[in-house]
Coordinates of C-alpha atoms in Angstrom, one line a residue:
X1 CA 161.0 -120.2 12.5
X2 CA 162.0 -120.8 16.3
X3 CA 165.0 -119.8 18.0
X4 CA 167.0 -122.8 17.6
X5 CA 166.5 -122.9 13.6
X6 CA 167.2 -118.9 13.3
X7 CA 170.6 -119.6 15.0
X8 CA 171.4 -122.8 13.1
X9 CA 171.0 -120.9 9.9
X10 CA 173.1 -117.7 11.4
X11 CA 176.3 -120.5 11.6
X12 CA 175.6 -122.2 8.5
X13 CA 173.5 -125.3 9.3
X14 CA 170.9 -125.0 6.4
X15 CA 170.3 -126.5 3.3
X16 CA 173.1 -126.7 0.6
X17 CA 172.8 -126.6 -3.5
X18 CA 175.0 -129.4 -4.5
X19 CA 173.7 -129.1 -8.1
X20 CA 172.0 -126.1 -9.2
X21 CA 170.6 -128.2 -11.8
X22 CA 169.5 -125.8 -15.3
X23 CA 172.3 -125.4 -18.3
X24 CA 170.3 -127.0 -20.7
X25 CA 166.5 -126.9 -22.7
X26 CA 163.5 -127.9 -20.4
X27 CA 163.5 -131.1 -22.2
X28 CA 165.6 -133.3 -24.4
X29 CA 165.9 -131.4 -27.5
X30 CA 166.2 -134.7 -29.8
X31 CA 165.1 -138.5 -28.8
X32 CA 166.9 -140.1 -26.0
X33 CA 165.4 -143.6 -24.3
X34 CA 166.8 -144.7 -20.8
X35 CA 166.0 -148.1 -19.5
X36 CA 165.9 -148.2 -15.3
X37 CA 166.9 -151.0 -13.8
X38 CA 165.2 -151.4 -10.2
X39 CA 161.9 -150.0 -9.2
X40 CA 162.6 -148.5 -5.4
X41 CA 163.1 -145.0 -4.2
X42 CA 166.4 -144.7 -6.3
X43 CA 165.1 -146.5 -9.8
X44 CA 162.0 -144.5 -9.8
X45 CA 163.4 -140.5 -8.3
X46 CA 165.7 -141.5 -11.9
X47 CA 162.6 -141.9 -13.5
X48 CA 160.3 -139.4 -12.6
X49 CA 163.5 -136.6 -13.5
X50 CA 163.7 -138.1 -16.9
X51 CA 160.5 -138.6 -17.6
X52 CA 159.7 -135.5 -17.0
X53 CA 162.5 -133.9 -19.5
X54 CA 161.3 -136.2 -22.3
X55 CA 163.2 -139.0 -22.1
X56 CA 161.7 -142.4 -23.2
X57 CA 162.2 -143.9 -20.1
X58 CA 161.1 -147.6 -18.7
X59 CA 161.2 -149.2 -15.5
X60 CA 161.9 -152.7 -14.9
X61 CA 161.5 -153.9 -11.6
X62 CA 162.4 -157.6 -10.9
X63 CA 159.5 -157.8 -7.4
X64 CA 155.6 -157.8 -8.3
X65 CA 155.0 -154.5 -6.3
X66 CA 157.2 -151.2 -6.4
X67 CA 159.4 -149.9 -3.6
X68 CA 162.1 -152.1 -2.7
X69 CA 162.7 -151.7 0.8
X70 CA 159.9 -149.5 0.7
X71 CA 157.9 -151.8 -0.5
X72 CA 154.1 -152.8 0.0
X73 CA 151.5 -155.4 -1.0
X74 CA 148.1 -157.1 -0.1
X75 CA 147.9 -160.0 2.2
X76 CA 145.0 -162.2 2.5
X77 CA 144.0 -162.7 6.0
X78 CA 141.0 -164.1 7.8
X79 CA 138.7 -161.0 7.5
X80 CA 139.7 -159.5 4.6
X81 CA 142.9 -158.2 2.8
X82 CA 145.2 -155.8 4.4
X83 CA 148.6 -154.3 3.1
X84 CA 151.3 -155.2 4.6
X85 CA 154.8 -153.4 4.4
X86 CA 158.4 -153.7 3.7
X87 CA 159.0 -152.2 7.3
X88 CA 158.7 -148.9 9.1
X89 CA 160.7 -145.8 7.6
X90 CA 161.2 -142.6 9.3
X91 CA 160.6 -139.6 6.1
X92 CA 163.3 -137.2 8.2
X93 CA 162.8 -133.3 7.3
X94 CA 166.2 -132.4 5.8
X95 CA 165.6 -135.5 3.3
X96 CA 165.1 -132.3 0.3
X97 CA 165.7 -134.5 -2.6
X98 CA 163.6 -137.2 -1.5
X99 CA 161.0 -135.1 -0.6
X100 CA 161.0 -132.6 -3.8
X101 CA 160.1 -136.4 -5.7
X102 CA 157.5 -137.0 -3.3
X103 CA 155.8 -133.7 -4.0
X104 CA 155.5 -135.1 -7.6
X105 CA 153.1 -137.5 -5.8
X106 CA 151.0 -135.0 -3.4
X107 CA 152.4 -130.9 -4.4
X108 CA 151.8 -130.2 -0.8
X109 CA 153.0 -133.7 1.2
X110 CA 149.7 -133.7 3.0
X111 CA 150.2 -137.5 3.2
X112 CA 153.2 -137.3 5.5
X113 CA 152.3 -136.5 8.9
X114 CA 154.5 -135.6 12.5
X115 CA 155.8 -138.6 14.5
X116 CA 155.5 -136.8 18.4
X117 CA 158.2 -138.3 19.9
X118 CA 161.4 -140.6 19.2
X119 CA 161.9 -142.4 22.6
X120 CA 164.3 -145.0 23.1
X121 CA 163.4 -148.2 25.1
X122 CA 166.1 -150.2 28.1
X123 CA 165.1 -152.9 30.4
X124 CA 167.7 -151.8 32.6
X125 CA 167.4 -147.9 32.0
X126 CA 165.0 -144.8 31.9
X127 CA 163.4 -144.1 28.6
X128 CA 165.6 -141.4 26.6
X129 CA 163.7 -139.2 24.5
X130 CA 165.2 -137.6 20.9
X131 CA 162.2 -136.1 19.1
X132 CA 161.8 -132.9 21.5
X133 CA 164.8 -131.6 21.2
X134 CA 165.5 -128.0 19.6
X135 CA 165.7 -128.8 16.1
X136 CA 168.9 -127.2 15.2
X137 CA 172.7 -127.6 16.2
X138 CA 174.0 -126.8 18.5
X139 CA 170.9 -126.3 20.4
X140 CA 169.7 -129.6 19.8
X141 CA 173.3 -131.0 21.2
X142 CA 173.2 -128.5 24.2
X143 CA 169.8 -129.6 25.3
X144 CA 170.6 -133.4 24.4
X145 CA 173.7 -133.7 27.0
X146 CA 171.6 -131.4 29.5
X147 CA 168.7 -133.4 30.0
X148 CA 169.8 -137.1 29.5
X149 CA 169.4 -139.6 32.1
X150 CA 172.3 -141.1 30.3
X151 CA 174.8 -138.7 30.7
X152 CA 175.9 -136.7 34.0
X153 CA 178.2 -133.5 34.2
X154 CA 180.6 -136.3 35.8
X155 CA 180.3 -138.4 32.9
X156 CA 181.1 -135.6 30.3
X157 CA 184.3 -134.5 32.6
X158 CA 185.5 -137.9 32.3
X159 CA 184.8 -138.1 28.8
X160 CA 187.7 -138.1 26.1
X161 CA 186.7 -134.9 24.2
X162 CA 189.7 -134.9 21.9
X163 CA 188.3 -138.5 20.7
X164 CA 184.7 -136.9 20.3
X165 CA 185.9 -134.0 18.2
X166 CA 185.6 -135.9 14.9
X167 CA 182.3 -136.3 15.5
X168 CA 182.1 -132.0 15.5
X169 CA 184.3 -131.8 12.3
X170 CA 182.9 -134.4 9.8
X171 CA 185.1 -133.1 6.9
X172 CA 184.0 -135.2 3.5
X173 CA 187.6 -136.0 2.7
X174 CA 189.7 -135.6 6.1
X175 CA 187.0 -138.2 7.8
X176 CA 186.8 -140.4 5.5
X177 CA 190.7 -140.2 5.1
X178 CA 191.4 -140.5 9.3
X179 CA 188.7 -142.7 10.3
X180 CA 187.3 -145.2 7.5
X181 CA 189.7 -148.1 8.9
X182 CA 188.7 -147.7 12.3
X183 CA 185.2 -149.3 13.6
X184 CA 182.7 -147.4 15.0
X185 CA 182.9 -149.3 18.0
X186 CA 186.6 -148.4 18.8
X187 CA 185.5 -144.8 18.1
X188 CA 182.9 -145.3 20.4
X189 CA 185.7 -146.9 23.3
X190 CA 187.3 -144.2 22.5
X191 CA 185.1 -141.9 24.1
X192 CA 185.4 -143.1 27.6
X193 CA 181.1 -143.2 27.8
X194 CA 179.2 -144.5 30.5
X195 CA 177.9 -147.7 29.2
X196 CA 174.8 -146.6 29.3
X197 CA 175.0 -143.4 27.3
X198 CA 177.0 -145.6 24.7
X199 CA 174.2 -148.1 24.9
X200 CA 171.3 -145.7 24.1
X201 CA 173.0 -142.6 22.2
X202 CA 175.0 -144.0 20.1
X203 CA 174.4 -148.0 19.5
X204 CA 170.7 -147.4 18.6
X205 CA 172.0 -144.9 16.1
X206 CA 174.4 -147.5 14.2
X207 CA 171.9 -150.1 14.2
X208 CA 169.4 -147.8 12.1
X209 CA 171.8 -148.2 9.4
X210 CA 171.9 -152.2 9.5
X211 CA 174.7 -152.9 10.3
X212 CA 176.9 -153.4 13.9
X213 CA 178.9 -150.9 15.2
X214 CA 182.0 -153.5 15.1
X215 CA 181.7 -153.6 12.1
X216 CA 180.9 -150.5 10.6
X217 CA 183.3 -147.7 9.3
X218 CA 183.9 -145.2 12.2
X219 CA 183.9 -142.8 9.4
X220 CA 180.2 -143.7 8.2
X221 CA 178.9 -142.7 11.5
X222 CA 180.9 -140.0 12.1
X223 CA 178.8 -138.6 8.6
X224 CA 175.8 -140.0 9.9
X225 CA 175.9 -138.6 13.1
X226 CA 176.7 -135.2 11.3
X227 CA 173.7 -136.2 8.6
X228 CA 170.8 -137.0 11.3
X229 CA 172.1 -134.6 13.9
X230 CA 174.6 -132.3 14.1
X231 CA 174.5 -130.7 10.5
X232 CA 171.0 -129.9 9.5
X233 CA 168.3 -127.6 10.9
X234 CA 165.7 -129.7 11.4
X235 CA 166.9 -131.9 13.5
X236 CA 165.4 -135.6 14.2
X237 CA 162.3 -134.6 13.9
X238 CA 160.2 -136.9 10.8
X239 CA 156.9 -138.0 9.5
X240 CA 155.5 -140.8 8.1
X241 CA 152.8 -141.6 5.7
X242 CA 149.2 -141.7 7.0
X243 CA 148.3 -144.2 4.4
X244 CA 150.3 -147.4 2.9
X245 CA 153.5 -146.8 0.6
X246 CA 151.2 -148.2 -2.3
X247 CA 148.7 -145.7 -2.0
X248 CA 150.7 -142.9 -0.8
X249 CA 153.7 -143.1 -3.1
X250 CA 153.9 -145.7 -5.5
X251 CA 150.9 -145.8 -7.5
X252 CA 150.7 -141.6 -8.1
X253 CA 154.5 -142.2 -8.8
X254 CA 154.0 -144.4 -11.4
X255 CA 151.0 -142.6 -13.0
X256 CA 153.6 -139.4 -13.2
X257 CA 155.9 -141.3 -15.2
X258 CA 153.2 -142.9 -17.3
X259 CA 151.8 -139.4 -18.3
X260 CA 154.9 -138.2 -19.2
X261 CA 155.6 -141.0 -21.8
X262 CA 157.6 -143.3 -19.4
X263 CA 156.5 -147.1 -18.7
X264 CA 156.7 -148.9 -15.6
X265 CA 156.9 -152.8 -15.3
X266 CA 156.7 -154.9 -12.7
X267 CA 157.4 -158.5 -12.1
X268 CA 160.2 -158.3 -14.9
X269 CA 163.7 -158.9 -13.7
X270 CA 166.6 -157.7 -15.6
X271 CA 168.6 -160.9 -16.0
X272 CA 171.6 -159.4 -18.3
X273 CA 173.4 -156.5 -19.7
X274 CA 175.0 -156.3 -22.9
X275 CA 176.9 -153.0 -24.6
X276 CA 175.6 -152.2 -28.5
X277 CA 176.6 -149.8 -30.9
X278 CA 174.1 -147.4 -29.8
X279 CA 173.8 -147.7 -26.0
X280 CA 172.6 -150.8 -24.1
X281 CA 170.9 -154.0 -24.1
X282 CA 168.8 -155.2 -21.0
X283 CA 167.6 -158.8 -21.3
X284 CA 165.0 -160.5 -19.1
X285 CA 164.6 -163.7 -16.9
X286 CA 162.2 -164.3 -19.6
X287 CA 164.3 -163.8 -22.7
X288 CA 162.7 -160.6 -23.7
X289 CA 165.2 -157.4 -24.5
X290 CA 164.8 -153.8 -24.1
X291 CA 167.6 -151.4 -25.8
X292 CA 168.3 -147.0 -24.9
X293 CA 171.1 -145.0 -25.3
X294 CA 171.4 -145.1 -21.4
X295 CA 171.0 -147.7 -18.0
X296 CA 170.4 -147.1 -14.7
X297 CA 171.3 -149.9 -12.3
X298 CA 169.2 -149.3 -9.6
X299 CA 169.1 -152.6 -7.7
X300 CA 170.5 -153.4 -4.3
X301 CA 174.2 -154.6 -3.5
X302 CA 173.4 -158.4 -3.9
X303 CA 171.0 -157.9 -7.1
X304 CA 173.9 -155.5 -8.9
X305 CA 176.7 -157.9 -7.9
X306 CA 174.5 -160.8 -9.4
X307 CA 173.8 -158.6 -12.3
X308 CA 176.8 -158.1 -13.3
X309 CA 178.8 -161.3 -13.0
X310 CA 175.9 -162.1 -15.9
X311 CA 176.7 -159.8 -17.5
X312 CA 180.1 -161.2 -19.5
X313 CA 180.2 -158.3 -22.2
X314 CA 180.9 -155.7 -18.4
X315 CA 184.2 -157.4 -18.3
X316 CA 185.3 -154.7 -21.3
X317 CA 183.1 -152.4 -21.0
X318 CA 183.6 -151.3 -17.6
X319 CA 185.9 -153.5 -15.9
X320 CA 186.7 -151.5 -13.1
X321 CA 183.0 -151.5 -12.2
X322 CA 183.2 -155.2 -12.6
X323 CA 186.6 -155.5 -10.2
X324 CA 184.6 -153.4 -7.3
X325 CA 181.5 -155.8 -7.3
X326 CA 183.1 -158.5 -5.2
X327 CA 183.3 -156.8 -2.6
X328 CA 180.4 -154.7 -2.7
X329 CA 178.2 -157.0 -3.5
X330 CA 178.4 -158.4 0.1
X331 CA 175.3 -157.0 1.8
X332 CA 175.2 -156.0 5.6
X333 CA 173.6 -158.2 8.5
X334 CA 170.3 -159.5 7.9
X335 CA 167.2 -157.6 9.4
X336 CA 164.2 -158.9 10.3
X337 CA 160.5 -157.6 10.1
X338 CA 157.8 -158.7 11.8
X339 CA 154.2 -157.5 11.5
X340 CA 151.9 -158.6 14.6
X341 CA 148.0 -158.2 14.2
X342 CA 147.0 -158.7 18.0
X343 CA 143.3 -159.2 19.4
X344 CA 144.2 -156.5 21.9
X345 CA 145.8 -152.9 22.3
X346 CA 149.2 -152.1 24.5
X347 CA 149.1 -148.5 26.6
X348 CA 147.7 -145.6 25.4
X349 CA 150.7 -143.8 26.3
X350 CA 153.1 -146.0 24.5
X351 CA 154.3 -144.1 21.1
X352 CA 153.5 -144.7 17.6
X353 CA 157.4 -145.7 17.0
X354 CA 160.2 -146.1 19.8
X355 CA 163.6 -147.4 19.3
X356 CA 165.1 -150.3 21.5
X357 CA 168.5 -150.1 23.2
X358 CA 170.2 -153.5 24.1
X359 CA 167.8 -155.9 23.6
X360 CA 169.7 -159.5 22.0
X361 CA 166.9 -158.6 18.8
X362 CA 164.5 -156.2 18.6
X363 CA 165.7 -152.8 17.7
X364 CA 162.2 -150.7 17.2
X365 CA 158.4 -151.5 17.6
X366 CA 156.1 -149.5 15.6
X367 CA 151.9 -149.0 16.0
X368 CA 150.4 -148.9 13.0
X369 CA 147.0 -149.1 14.1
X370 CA 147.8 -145.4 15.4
X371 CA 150.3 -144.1 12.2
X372 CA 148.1 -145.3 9.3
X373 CA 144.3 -145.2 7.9
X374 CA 143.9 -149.1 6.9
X375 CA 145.3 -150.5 10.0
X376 CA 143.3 -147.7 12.2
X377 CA 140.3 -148.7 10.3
X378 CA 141.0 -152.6 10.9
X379 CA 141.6 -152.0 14.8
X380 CA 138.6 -149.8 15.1
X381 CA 136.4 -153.0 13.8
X382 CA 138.4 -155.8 15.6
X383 CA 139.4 -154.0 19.2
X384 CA 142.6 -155.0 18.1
X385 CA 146.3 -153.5 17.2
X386 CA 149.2 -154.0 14.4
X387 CA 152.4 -154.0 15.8
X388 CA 155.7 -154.5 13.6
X389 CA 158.7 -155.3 15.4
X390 CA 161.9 -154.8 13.9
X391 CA 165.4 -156.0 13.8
X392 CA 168.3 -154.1 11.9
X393 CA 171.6 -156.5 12.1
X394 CA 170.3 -159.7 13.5
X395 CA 172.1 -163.2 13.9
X396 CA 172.9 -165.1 10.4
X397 CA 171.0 -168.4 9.7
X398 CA 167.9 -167.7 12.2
X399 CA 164.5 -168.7 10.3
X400 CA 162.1 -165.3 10.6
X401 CA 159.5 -166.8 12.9
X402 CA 162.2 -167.4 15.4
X403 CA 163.3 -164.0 14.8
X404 CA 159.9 -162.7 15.4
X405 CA 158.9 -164.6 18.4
X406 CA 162.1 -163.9 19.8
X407 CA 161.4 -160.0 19.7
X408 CA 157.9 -160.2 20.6
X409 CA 159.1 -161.7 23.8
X410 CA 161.8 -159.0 24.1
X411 CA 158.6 -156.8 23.7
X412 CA 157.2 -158.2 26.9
X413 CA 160.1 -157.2 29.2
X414 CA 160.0 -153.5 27.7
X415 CA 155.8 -153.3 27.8
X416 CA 155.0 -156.4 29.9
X417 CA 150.8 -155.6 28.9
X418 CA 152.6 -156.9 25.8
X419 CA 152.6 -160.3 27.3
X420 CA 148.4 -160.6 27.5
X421 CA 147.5 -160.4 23.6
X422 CA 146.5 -163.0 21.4
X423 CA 148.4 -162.9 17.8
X424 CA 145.3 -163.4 15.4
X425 CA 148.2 -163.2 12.6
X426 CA 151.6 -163.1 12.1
X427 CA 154.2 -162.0 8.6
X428 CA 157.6 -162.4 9.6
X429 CA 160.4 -162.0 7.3
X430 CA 164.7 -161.9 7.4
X431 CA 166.2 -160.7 4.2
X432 CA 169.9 -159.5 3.5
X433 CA 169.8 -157.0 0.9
X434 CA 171.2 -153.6 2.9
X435 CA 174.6 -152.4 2.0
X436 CA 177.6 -152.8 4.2
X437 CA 179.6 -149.6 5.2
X438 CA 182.6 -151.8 6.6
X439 CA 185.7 -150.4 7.8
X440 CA 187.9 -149.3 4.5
X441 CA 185.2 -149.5 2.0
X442 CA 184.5 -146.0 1.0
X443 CA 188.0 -145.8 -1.2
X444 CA 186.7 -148.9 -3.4
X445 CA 182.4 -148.0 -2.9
X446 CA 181.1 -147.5 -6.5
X447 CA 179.7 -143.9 -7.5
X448 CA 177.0 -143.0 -9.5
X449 CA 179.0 -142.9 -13.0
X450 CA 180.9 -145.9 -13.6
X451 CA 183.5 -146.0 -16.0
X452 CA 181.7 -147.3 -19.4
X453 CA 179.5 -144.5 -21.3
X454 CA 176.0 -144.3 -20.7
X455 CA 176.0 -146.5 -17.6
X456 CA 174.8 -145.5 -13.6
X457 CA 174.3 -146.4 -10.4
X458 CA 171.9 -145.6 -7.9
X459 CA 171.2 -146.7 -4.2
X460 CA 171.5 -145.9 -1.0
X461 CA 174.9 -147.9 -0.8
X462 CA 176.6 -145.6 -3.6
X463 CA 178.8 -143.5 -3.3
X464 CA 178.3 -139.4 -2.9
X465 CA 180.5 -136.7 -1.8
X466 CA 178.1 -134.7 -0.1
X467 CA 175.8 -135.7 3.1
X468 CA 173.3 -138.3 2.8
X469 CA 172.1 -141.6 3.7
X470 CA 169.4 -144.1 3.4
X471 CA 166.1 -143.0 1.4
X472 CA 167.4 -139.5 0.9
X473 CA 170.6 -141.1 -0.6
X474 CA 168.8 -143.3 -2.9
X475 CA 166.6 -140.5 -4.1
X476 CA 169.9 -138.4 -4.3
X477 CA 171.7 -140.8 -6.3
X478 CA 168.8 -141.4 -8.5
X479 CA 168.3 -137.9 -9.4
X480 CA 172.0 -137.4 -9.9
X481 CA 172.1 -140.5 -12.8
X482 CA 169.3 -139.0 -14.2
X483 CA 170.9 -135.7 -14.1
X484 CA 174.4 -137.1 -16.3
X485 CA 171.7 -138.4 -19.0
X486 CA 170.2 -135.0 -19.3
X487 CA 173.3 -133.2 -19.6
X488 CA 174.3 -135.9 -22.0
X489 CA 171.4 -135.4 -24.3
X490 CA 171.4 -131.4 -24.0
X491 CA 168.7 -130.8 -21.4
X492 CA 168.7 -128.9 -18.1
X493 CA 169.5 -130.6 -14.7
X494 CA 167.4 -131.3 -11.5
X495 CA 168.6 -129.4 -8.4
X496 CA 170.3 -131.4 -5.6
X497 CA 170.5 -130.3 -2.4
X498 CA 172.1 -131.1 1.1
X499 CA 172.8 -130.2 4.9
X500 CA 175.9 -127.9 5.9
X501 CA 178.8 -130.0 4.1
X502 CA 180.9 -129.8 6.7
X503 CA 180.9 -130.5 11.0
X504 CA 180.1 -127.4 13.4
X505 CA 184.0 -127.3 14.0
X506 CA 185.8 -128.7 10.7
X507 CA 187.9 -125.2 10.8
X508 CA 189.4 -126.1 14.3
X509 CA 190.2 -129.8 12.6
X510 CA 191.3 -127.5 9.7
X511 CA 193.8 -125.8 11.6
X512 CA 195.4 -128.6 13.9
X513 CA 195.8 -130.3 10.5

């Protein structure tokens, strides 16, 4: 363990049991069935817990492939088939819960390998680097303000530190409380920043969560910004998978569940849900039904809204679940993937996934032809490269080819050998399907119980009252419906865990309060 870690943990910035899990038998002492609606991170960490206590679990996912946003699938090109991918995510270390699923897939995570390196990208700025910092706060905040080209001593005298306090003393309630009506960009005004530190310390940061900074709870990224940075021990450092999320996750995931009794189905969208006398009723696009005692709705925001207003019988069973759809059901920005295959390489020095500051589109670039075995393989044989370009909270009503040629040529201005290859082939595509985290939404977000019997929610726009966010909170929130069941049906618990609950300095907010 190195310095900056030993010193984190001294001051409490380590990992933190929200569930124990346990108080019950190993596995469901009678017969219980669940039915899981949604097949991504969240649907499936639900399945894999029950499963694994003996509930008769099955898995209904709407897409012909597993993941969700995590997603991955063949595509036919010219010479041959090649998977392509939902987009680039970064597996970050203090993601526990997510990870302690994944370990169900590979015991020892062998398939998740170290990123070196999280530059960000300016046309009209120095590169700033955030994966060598020290890995723990407040080493990793010390180090970050003394070595940025964004940020002078000048700049931080002039800075409005009583403003930047909040984001020291993330407080679960008192955040949440002060800040969810504000956006994060009048937190960020608030600071008094250099345009240019705003522009590549914080914006980058609010984009990775799709959605703008004007319109995204100042709260939310106060608790991000605690999440990714100033709260656990590890820092921003991540892997990623050295093989395609197919391979690497989803299909061991789904054998898991399959030898512990559970079925997994894809292509099978849930298209109603109805209460019975003994639990639920899930009917398909197709007409067929499943019935169990339990439900997890694991879908995105759009998918749940649209669930639900099918769902007439909801209107008595849980209304108040039904009265917060509206609302939540109104995803963030659209993002837009694009996944280049090129006919040449860009600089060897250029790193296997940077983040873009201030470009009109692109927000990161990614090389898979140097991150994972197929497209290595596939480069090796042509001379070639596989680039994904990615936008996070892109302009409404643009067609994805646009959207990718758009950020290729943004590509050229950042890497301008960029501007030489040939695209041998191009899948582009601009979905809507992230949750929003607008100013005053947390009081009305949904949680993971609703308020009928037997009914949950998973995602990584639910609710929690601990620390987390995208993957990790799906997988959280998964586990944690799967965790109500168990209890429900007399067997033990799966742990949860979390960062340091609270900011570096949430005593000193305590006691101005």
């Amino acid at each position: 363990m190195g310095l900056s870690q030993m010193v984190g943990r001294l001051i409490g910035v380590r990992e933190h049991v929200v569930d124990p899990g346990g108080g019950g038998a190993p596995r469901v002492p009678r017969p219980a069935s669940a039915l899981v609606v949604g097949g991504g991170i969240a649907g499936m960490s639900a399945a894999v817990v029950l499963a694994e206590r003996g509930v008769a679990v099955t898995v209904l996912e709407a897409a012909p492939h597993l993941g969700g946003r995590l997603g991955a699938w063949p595509e036919e090109l010219p010479d041959g088939v090649q998977v392509n991918e939902h987009g680039f995510h970064a597996f970050f270390r203090q993601y526990g819960n997510w990870r302690s699923i994944l370990r169900r897939a590979d015991p020892t995570l062998g398939f998740l390998k170290p990123v070196p390196g999280y530059p960000i990208l300016s046309a009209d700025w120095p590169t700033e680097e955030f994966g060598k910092l020290p890995p723990a706060p407040p080493a990793n905040l010390l180090a970050l303000l003394l070595r940025s080209p964004s940020l002078r001593l000048a700049d931080l005298r002039a800075m409005d530190r009583d403003a930047a306090l909040p984001l020291l003393t993330y407080d679960p309630v008192r955040t949440y409380a002060e800040f969810d009506e504000r956006t994060a960009d009048e937190l960020l005004t608030s600071l008094r920043l250099p345009d240019r530190a705003r522009a590549m310390l914080f914006e980058v940061f609010s984009h990775s969560f799709f959605n703008h900074e004007a319109e995204m709870s100042a709260a939310e990224m106060i608790a991000q910004f605690h999440f990714y940075l100033l709260g656990n021990p590890e820092g921003l450092a991540f892997d990623c998978p050295d093989r395609d999320y197919a391979t690497a996750i989803w299909a061991p995931l789904t054998r898991h569940v399959e030898k512990h009794g559970g079925r997994v189905l894809t292509g099978t969208p849930a298209a109603r849900l109805d209460r019975t006398p003994d639990g639920w009723r899930v009917t398909g696009a197709d007409g067929e039904t499943w019935v169990a005692g339990h439900v997890v709705l694991a879908v995105d925001p759009p998918a749940l809204a649209a669930l639900v207003a099918a769902s007439p019988g909801l209107v008595a069973a849980a209304p108040e679940l039904v009265a917060r759809m509206p609302a939540f059901g109104r995803p963030g920005p659209p993002y837009a993937v694009a996944r280049y295959w090129m006919d040449g390489d860009v600089g060897p020095e250029r790193a296997v996934f940077s983040g873009v500051s201030r470009q009109p589109t692109l927000d990161s670039v990614t090389l898979y032809h140097r991150l994972e075995d197929e497209p290595r393989r596939w480069a090796a044989r042509t001379g070639g490269s596989v680039v994904e370009l990615h936008a996070y909270a892109c302009e409404p009503g643009v067609p994805a080819d646009e959207l990718a040629a758009r950020m290729l040529r943004e590509l050229t201005t950042l890497w301008p050998e960029a501007a030489d290859l040939r695209v041998r082939e191009l899948r582009a595509r601009v979905e809507a399907q992230a949750p929003a985290f607008t100013p005053g939404s947390h009081a009305g977000r949904p949680g993971v119980r609703t308020d009928a019997a037997g009914l949950y929610l998973a995602g990584d726009g639910i609710r929690v009252e601990f620390p987390s966010a995208l993957m990790e909170r799906s997988a959280s929130t998964g586990i944690i419906a799967a965790n109500h069941i168990l209890r429900a049906e007399g067997a033990a618990a799966e742990p949860v865990r979390s960062i340091r609950p609270r900011g570096l300095l949430a005593r000193t907010a305590d006691k101005r309060s």
